PDB file of C-alpha atoms in Angstrom:
ATOM      1  CA  MET A   1     144.966 229.100  45.937  1.00 96.00           C
ATOM      2  CA  SER A   2     149.060 231.872  45.493  1.00 96.00           C
ATOM      3  CA  GLY A   3     152.449 230.476  45.915  1.00 92.00           C
ATOM      4  CA  ALA A   4     151.615 226.650  45.663  1.00 94.00           C
ATOM      5  CA  THR A   5     154.698 225.767  43.570  1.00 94.00           C
ATOM      6  CA  SER A   6     156.753 224.029  46.691  1.00 94.00           C
ATOM      7  CA  GLY A   7     156.568 223.922  50.225  1.00 95.00           C
ATOM      8  CA  ILE A   8     153.284 224.649  51.979  1.00 96.00           C
ATOM      9  CA  GLY A   9     151.642 226.497  49.395  1.00 96.00           C
ATOM     10  CA  LEU A  10     152.330 222.820  47.153  1.00 97.00           C
ATOM     11  CA  ALA A  11     151.466 220.746  49.934  1.00 98.00           C
ATOM     12  CA  SER A  12     148.099 222.470  50.881  1.00 98.00           C
ATOM     13  CA  ALA A  13     147.498 222.217  47.135  1.00 98.00           C
ATOM     14  CA  GLN A  14     147.785 218.446  47.739  1.00 98.00           C
ATOM     15  CA  ARG A  15     146.013 218.052  50.589  1.00 98.00           C
ATOM     16  CA  ALA A  16     143.523 220.153  48.463  1.00 98.00           C
ATOM     17  CA  ILE A  17     142.759 217.609  45.870  1.00 98.00           C
ATOM     18  CA  GLN A  18     143.247 214.980  48.458  1.00 97.00           C
ATOM     19  CA  GLU A  19     139.475 216.784  50.240  1.00 97.00           C
ATOM     20  CA  GLY A  20     138.023 216.629  46.104  1.00 97.00           C
ATOM     21  CA  ALA A  21     139.036 220.021  46.023  1.00 97.00           C
ATOM     22  CA  PHE A  22     139.804 220.959  41.894  1.00 98.00           C
ATOM     23  CA  VAL A  23     142.423 223.774  43.403  1.00 98.00           C
ATOM     24  CA  TYR A  24     143.506 226.947  41.124  1.00 98.00           C
ATOM     25  CA  PHE A  25     147.032 227.530  41.533  1.00 98.00           C
ATOM     26  CA  THR A  26     149.232 230.951  41.059  1.00 97.00           C
ATOM     27  CA  ALA A  27     153.137 230.746  40.320  1.00 94.00           C
ATOM     28  CA  ARG A  28     155.528 233.865  39.349  1.00 93.00           C
ATOM     29  CA  ASN A  29     158.393 230.853  37.044  1.00 94.00           C
ATOM     30  CA  THR A  30     156.240 229.398  34.059  1.00 95.00           C
ATOM     31  CA  GLU A  31     158.570 226.868  34.628  1.00 96.00           C
ATOM     32  CA  ALA A  32     157.831 226.114  37.546  1.00 95.00           C
ATOM     33  CA  LEU A  33     154.448 226.543  37.480  1.00 97.00           C
ATOM     34  CA  ALA A  34     154.491 223.692  34.042  1.00 97.00           C
ATOM     35  CA  GLN A  35     155.999 221.328  36.523  1.00 97.00           C
ATOM     36  CA  THR A  36     153.678 221.531  40.197  1.00 97.00           C
ATOM     37  CA  GLN A  37     150.425 221.069  36.824  1.00 97.00           C
ATOM     38  CA  ALA A  38     152.231 217.978  35.991  1.00 98.00           C
ATOM     39  CA  LEU A  39     152.754 216.935  39.298  1.00 97.00           C
ATOM     40  CA  LEU A  40     148.992 217.976  40.566  1.00 98.00           C
ATOM     41  CA  GLY A  41     147.126 216.563  37.218  1.00 97.00           C
ATOM     42  CA  GLN A  42     143.699 217.357  35.804  1.00 97.00           C
ATOM     43  CA  GLN A  43     141.755 218.446  39.298  1.00 98.00           C
ATOM     44  CA  SER A  44     144.548 221.615  39.284  1.00 98.00           C
ATOM     45  CA  HIS A  45     144.548 224.472  36.411  1.00 97.00           C
ATOM     46  CA  GLY A  46     147.875 226.779  37.153  1.00 97.00           C
ATOM     47  CA  ILE A  47     148.191 230.527  35.808  1.00 97.00           C
ATOM     48  CA  GLN A  48     151.147 232.537  36.006  1.00 97.00           C
ATOM     49  CA  CYS A  49     151.010 235.373  38.505  1.00 97.00           C
ATOM     50  CA  ASP A  50     153.323 237.933  40.320  1.00 96.00           C
ATOM     51  CA  HIS A  51     151.309 238.452  43.154  1.00 96.00           C
ATOM     52  CA  ALA A  52     153.363 241.653  43.499  1.00 96.00           C
ATOM     53  CA  SER A  53     151.843 243.057  40.021  1.00 96.00           C
ATOM     54  CA  VAL A  54     148.648 244.465  41.018  1.00 97.00           C
ATOM     55  CA  HIS A  55     148.030 244.091  37.403  1.00 97.00           C
ATOM     56  CA  GLN A  56     149.080 240.733  36.443  1.00 97.00           C
ATOM     57  CA  GLN A  57     145.957 239.732  39.523  1.00 97.00           C
ATOM     58  CA  GLN A  58     143.632 241.504  37.469  1.00 97.00           C
ATOM     59  CA  SER A  59     144.774 239.740  34.519  1.00 96.00           C
ATOM     60  CA  MET A  60     144.290 236.285  36.764  1.00 97.00           C
ATOM     61  CA  VAL A  61     141.365 237.030  37.839  1.00 98.00           C
ATOM     62  CA  SER A  62     140.040 237.998  34.263  1.00 97.00           C
ATOM     63  CA  TYR A  63     140.529 234.567  33.169  1.00 97.00           C
ATOM     64  CA  LEU A  64     138.572 233.196  36.652  1.00 97.00           C
ATOM     65  CA  GLN A  65     135.535 235.139  35.614  1.00 97.00           C
ATOM     66  CA  HIS A  66     135.656 233.418  31.871  1.00 96.00           C
ATOM     67  CA  SER A  67     136.472 230.297  33.125  1.00 95.00           C
ATOM     68  CA  ALA A  68     133.036 231.174  35.527  1.00 95.00           C
ATOM     69  CA  ALA A  69     135.508 229.744  38.362  1.00 96.00           C
ATOM     70  CA  HIS A  70     133.374 230.427  41.637  1.00 96.00           C
ATOM     71  CA  LEU A  71     135.650 229.893  44.786  1.00 98.00           C
ATOM     72  CA  ASP A  72     134.516 227.956  48.535  1.00 98.00           C
ATOM     73  CA  ALA A  73     138.423 228.730  49.839  1.00 98.00           C
ATOM     74  CA  VAL A  74     141.063 230.511  48.916  1.00 98.00           C
ATOM     75  CA  PHE A  75     144.550 230.253  50.306  1.00 98.00           C
ATOM     76  CA  LEU A  76     146.502 233.563  50.076  1.00 98.00           C
ATOM     77  CA  ASN A  77     149.810 232.033  50.147  1.00 97.00           C
ATOM     78  CA  ALA A  78     152.731 233.391  47.990  1.00 95.00           C
ATOM     79  CA  GLY A  79     155.444 235.665  50.060  1.00 94.00           C
ATOM     80  CA  ASN A  80     158.466 237.638  49.925  1.00 95.00           C
ATOM     81  CA  VAL A  81     160.545 236.467  52.878  1.00 92.00           C
ATOM     82  CA  HIS A  82     163.622 238.700  52.196  1.00 92.00           C
ATOM     83  CA  HIS A  83     165.520 239.281  55.809  1.00 91.00           C
ATOM     84  CA  GLU A  84     167.775 242.125  56.445  1.00 93.00           C
ATOM     85  CA  ALA A  85     169.572 244.065  59.020  1.00 94.00           C
ATOM     86  CA  PHE A  86     167.679 246.718  60.374  1.00 96.00           C
ATOM     87  CA  GLY A  87     170.672 249.725  58.559  1.00 96.00           C
ATOM     88  CA  GLN A  88     170.654 247.931  54.613  1.00 96.00           C
ATOM     89  CA  TRP A  89     167.760 247.931  54.092  1.00 97.00           C
ATOM     90  CA  ASP A  90     166.259 250.579  50.900  1.00 97.00           C
ATOM     91  CA  GLU A  91     163.238 251.375  49.878  1.00 98.00           C
ATOM     92  CA  GLN A  92     163.424 248.731  47.244  1.00 97.00           C
ATOM     93  CA  LYS A  93     163.148 246.553  48.986  1.00 97.00           C
ATOM     94  CA  PHE A  94     160.768 247.269  51.671  1.00 98.00           C
ATOM     95  CA  ASP A  95     158.677 247.493  48.660  1.00 98.00           C
ATOM     96  CA  GLU A  96     158.877 244.790  47.728  1.00 97.00           C
ATOM     97  CA  VAL A  97     158.188 243.182  50.449  1.00 98.00           C
ATOM     98  CA  PHE A  98     155.271 244.935  50.875  1.00 98.00           C
ATOM     99  CA  ASN A  99     154.082 244.551  47.658  1.00 97.00           C
ATOM    100  CA  THR A 100     154.152 240.916  47.581  1.00 97.00           C
ATOM    101  CA  ASN A 101     152.865 240.096  51.544  1.00 98.00           C
ATOM    102  CA  ILE A 102     149.993 242.986  51.705  1.00 98.00           C
ATOM    103  CA  LYS A 103     149.584 244.975  49.009  1.00 98.00           C
ATOM    104  CA  GLY A 104     148.814 242.350  46.561  1.00 97.00           C
ATOM    105  CA  PRO A 105     146.719 240.073  48.700  1.00 98.00           C
ATOM    106  CA  PHE A 106     144.644 243.280  49.532  1.00 98.00           C
ATOM    107  CA  PHE A 107     144.015 244.238  45.975  1.00 98.00           C
ATOM    108  CA  LEU A 108     143.413 240.244  44.748  1.00 98.00           C
ATOM    109  CA  LEU A 109     140.278 239.632  47.701  1.00 98.00           C
ATOM    110  CA  GLN A 110     139.549 243.012  46.008  1.00 97.00           C
ATOM    111  CA  SER A 111     139.849 241.140  42.734  1.00 97.00           C
ATOM    112  CA  LEU A 112     138.089 237.873  43.762  1.00 98.00           C
ATOM    113  CA  LEU A 113     134.696 239.419  46.107  1.00 97.00           C
ATOM    114  CA  PRO A 114     132.638 238.727  43.518  1.00 97.00           C
ATOM    115  CA  LEU A 115     134.305 235.244  42.676  1.00 98.00           C
ATOM    116  CA  LEU A 116     133.995 234.045  46.796  1.00 98.00           C
ATOM    117  CA  ASN A 117     130.486 231.697  47.392  1.00 97.00           C
ATOM    118  CA  PRO A 118     128.511 232.229  50.980  1.00 96.00           C
ATOM    119  CA  GLY A 119     130.829 230.486  53.156  1.00 96.00           C
ATOM    120  CA  CYS A 120     133.584 230.432  52.040  1.00 98.00           C
ATOM    121  CA  SER A 121     136.793 230.416  53.516  1.00 98.00           C
ATOM    122  CA  VAL A 122     139.187 233.020  52.890  1.00 98.00           C
ATOM    123  CA  VAL A 123     142.198 232.102  54.431  1.00 98.00           C
ATOM    124  CA  LEU A 124     146.140 234.611  54.614  1.00 98.00           C
ATOM    125  CA  CYS A 125     149.603 233.503  55.426  1.00 98.00           C
ATOM    126  CA  GLY A 126     151.044 234.765  58.289  1.00 98.00           C
ATOM    127  CA  SER A 127     153.691 233.878  60.336  1.00 97.00           C
ATOM    128  CA  THR A 128     154.842 233.439  63.760  1.00 96.00           C
ATOM    129  CA  SER A 129     157.249 236.190  63.724  1.00 94.00           C
ATOM    130  CA  ILE A 130     154.352 238.994  64.282  1.00 97.00           C
ATOM    131  CA  HIS A 131     155.241 237.846  67.747  1.00 96.00           C
ATOM    132  CA  ILE A 132     158.254 237.460  69.018  1.00 94.00           C
ATOM    133  CA  ALA A 133     161.213 239.873  67.657  1.00 90.00           C
ATOM    134  CA  LEU A 134     163.385 238.128  65.178  1.00 88.00           C
ATOM    135  CA  PRO A 135     166.766 239.461  64.834  1.00 88.00           C
ATOM    136  CA  GLN A 136     166.501 240.595  60.683  1.00 92.00           C
ATOM    137  CA  SER A 137     162.367 240.089  59.925  1.00 94.00           C
ATOM    138  CA  SER A 138     161.355 244.039  61.153  1.00 97.00           C
ATOM    139  CA  VAL A 139     159.926 244.994  57.920  1.00 98.00           C
ATOM    140  CA  TYR A 140     158.544 240.753  57.345  1.00 97.00           C
ATOM    141  CA  ALA A 141     156.646 241.174  60.586  1.00 97.00           C
ATOM    142  CA  ALA A 142     155.469 243.869  60.145  1.00 98.00           C
ATOM    143  CA  SER A 143     153.687 242.876  56.537  1.00 98.00           C
ATOM    144  CA  LYS A 144     152.892 239.720  58.504  1.00 98.00           C
ATOM    145  CA  ILE A 145     151.161 241.616  61.184  1.00 98.00           C
ATOM    146  CA  ALA A 146     149.172 243.846  58.756  1.00 98.00           C
ATOM    147  CA  LEU A 147     147.717 240.492  57.710  1.00 98.00           C
ATOM    148  CA  ARG A 148     146.431 240.003  60.580  1.00 98.00           C
ATOM    149  CA  SER A 149     144.449 243.307  61.029  1.00 98.00           C
ATOM    150  CA  LEU A 150     142.776 242.415  57.795  1.00 98.00           C
ATOM    151  CA  VAL A 151     141.540 239.652  58.408  1.00 98.00           C
ATOM    152  CA  LYS A 152     139.730 241.008  61.288  1.00 98.00           C
ATOM    153  CA  THR A 153     138.544 244.661  59.270  1.00 98.00           C
ATOM    154  CA  LEU A 154     137.232 242.253  56.408  1.00 98.00           C
ATOM    155  CA  SER A 155     135.676 239.515  58.319  1.00 97.00           C
ATOM    156  CA  ARG A 156     133.699 242.053  59.666  1.00 97.00           C
ATOM    157  CA  GLU A 157     132.819 244.227  57.349  1.00 97.00           C
ATOM    158  CA  LEU A 158     131.769 241.469  55.026  1.00 96.00           C
ATOM    159  CA  LEU A 159     130.085 239.862  57.367  1.00 95.00           C
ATOM    160  CA  SER A 160     126.830 240.289  55.588  1.00 96.00           C
ATOM    161  CA  GLN A 161     127.929 238.348  52.214  1.00 95.00           C
ATOM    162  CA  GLN A 162     128.190 235.161  54.943  1.00 96.00           C
ATOM    163  CA  ILE A 163     132.570 235.284  54.336  1.00 97.00           C
ATOM    164  CA  ARG A 164     135.222 233.705  56.708  1.00 97.00           C
ATOM    165  CA  PHE A 165     138.418 235.955  56.855  1.00 98.00           C
ATOM    166  CA  ASN A 166     141.430 233.658  59.397  1.00 98.00           C
ATOM    167  CA  LEU A 167     145.002 233.883  59.013  1.00 98.00           C
ATOM    168  CA  LEU A 168     147.595 230.551  59.819  1.00 98.00           C
ATOM    169  CA  SER A 169     150.780 231.706  60.970  1.00 98.00           C
ATOM    170  CA  PRO A 170     153.248 228.846  60.354  1.00 97.00           C
ATOM    171  CA  GLY A 171     156.497 228.136  62.634  1.00 95.00           C
ATOM    172  CA  PRO A 172     159.572 227.479  61.194  1.00 92.00           C
ATOM    173  CA  THR A 173     158.938 225.650  58.801  1.00 93.00           C
ATOM    174  CA  GLN A 174     161.657 223.200  56.429  1.00 88.00           C
ATOM    175  CA  THR A 175     160.710 224.714  52.991  1.00 81.00           C
ATOM    176  CA  PRO A 176     162.713 226.032  50.318  1.00 75.00           C
ATOM    177  CA  GLY A 177     161.460 229.496  51.529  1.00 65.00           C
ATOM    178  CA  LEU A 178     165.387 228.809  53.986  1.00 65.00           C
ATOM    179  CA  ASP A 179     167.117 228.591  51.120  1.00 64.00           C
ATOM    180  CA  LYS A 180     166.394 232.967  50.016  1.00 62.00           C
ATOM    181  CA  ILE A 181     167.590 233.525  53.595  1.00 63.00           C
ATOM    182  CA  ALA A 182     171.000 231.385  53.684  1.00 64.00           C
ATOM    183  CA  SER A 183     173.963 232.360  51.344  1.00 67.00           C
ATOM    184  CA  ASP A 184     175.783 228.785  50.763  1.00 74.00           C
ATOM    185  CA  GLU A 185     174.985 225.400  52.517  1.00 79.00           C
ATOM    186  CA  SER A 186     177.251 226.173  55.746  1.00 80.00           C
ATOM    187  CA  THR A 187     175.363 229.310  56.734  1.00 75.00           C
ATOM    188  CA  LYS A 188     171.985 226.686  55.986  1.00 76.00           C
ATOM    189  CA  LEU A 189     172.647 224.345  58.931  1.00 81.00           C
ATOM    190  CA  LYS A 190     173.542 226.885  61.006  1.00 82.00           C
ATOM    191  CA  LEU A 191     170.642 228.884  60.721  1.00 78.00           C
ATOM    192  CA  ARG A 192     168.349 225.291  60.898  1.00 82.00           C
ATOM    193  CA  ALA A 193     170.347 224.614  64.675  1.00 85.00           C
ATOM    194  CA  GLU A 194     169.799 227.923  65.130  1.00 83.00           C
ATOM    195  CA  ILE A 195     165.585 227.893  64.188  1.00 84.00           C
ATOM    196  CA  GLU A 196     165.741 224.594  66.098  1.00 88.00           C
ATOM    197  CA  GLN A 197     166.731 225.880  69.414  1.00 88.00           C
ATOM    198  CA  LEU A 198     164.026 228.624  69.432  1.00 88.00           C
ATOM    199  CA  VAL A 199     160.832 226.037  69.381  1.00 95.00           C
ATOM    200  CA  PRO A 200     159.987 224.155  72.410  1.00 95.00           C
ATOM    201  CA  LEU A 201     159.617 220.982  70.311  1.00 95.00           C
ATOM    202  CA  ASN A 202     162.555 220.947  69.416  1.00 92.00           C
ATOM    203  CA  ARG A 203     162.533 220.650  65.920  1.00 93.00           C
ATOM    204  CA  MET A 204     160.710 222.162  62.161  1.00 94.00           C
ATOM    205  CA  ALA A 205     157.383 221.938  61.026  1.00 96.00           C
ATOM    206  CA  ASP A 206     156.957 219.874  58.202  1.00 96.00           C
ATOM    207  CA  SER A 207     155.112 221.427  55.236  1.00 97.00           C
ATOM    208  CA  SER A 208     152.277 218.940  55.632  1.00 97.00           C
ATOM    209  CA  GLU A 209     151.416 219.956  59.214  1.00 98.00           C
ATOM    210  CA  ILE A 210     151.214 223.253  58.011  1.00 98.00           C
ATOM    211  CA  ALA A 211     148.659 221.892  55.180  1.00 98.00           C
ATOM    212  CA  ASP A 212     146.471 219.863  57.358  1.00 98.00           C
ATOM    213  CA  ALA A 213     146.194 223.590  58.950  1.00 98.00           C
ATOM    214  CA  PHE A 214     144.832 225.088  56.101  1.00 98.00           C
ATOM    215  CA  ILE A 215     142.596 222.298  55.422  1.00 98.00           C
ATOM    216  CA  TYR A 216     140.417 222.733  58.874  1.00 98.00           C
ATOM    217  CA  LEU A 217     140.078 226.372  57.923  1.00 98.00           C
ATOM    218  CA  ALA A 218     138.666 226.054  54.636  1.00 98.00           C
ATOM    219  CA  SER A 219     136.804 223.327  56.088  1.00 97.00           C
ATOM    220  CA  ALA A 220     133.256 223.579  56.548  1.00 96.00           C
ATOM    221  CA  GLU A 221     134.962 222.117  60.290  1.00 97.00           C
ATOM    222  CA  SER A 222     136.064 225.355  61.246  1.00 98.00           C
ATOM    223  CA  ARG A 223     132.582 227.306  60.215  1.00 96.00           C
ATOM    224  CA  PHE A 224     132.412 229.043  63.680  1.00 98.00           C
ATOM    225  CA  VAL A 225     136.267 230.559  62.976  1.00 98.00           C
ATOM    226  CA  ILE A 226     136.336 233.580  61.525  1.00 98.00           C
ATOM    227  CA  GLY A 227     138.518 236.708  61.709  1.00 98.00           C
ATOM    228  CA  THR A 228     140.862 234.537  63.824  1.00 98.00           C
ATOM    229  CA  GLU A 229     144.776 233.273  64.035  1.00 98.00           C
ATOM    230  CA  LEU A 230     145.574 229.939  64.627  1.00 98.00           C
ATOM    231  CA  LEU A 231     149.941 229.189  65.481  1.00 98.00           C
ATOM    232  CA  ILE A 232     151.173 226.507  64.313  1.00 98.00           C
ATOM    233  CA  ASP A 233     154.315 227.511  65.812  1.00 97.00           C
ATOM    234  CA  GLY A 234     155.869 224.213  67.936  1.00 96.00           C
ATOM    235  CA  GLY A 235     154.988 226.542  70.789  1.00 96.00           C
ATOM    236  CA  VAL A 236     157.414 229.180  69.944  1.00 95.00           C
ATOM    237  CA  ALA A 237     154.774 232.254  70.468  1.00 95.00           C
ATOM    238  CA  ASN A 238     153.257 230.716  74.075  1.00 94.00           C
ATOM    239  CA  LEU A 239     156.164 229.001  75.812  1.00 93.00           C
TER     240      LEU A 239
END
């Protein structure tokens, strides 16, 4: 499980452990990694990894191989949520988003393939942003819609290996990621109010609600679900 030290990733790791799973999780920051390890306990193992770096991902996979790990489910949740006005994007910012959100997952899955058990469920974290035209989301939404294509093509290509790929697309969710978009507390409160107005249910999701959806997609209960997208967005994309 990537990006598991806060928000959706942390809630999903906690739910997986409650269901009896042993969870390998990753984080870029070593301090956050240690704090999450203490929180999740012995039914988990944290590995430092920046998922924008293919080299670091390969080192992580080598560690899993040496540990004789075999995976029944994978949640690629790490993401770069940077938003910017169209005229303010530069090549470096663009690459940072795409390296984390699509290049990283693509090459990580390629490296993990020998470790995936038959029947493995791979869940990629998308976004409702791919269905709506939010200002300043051009690059972020483009990176996430690429994942939507990836779950379809890989589901077909790896069908004979009995590996399922699905996209879990959260709507507005109350996570620390909001702090990365808003520069100060007043801006954050204004942004939260604007976001909530977009949601037919008039609220943001709690991370645990997204985690519940991940557990469904990761489990055998969804064994007939493949190559599709599950929207957990309070009706944003459909109402």
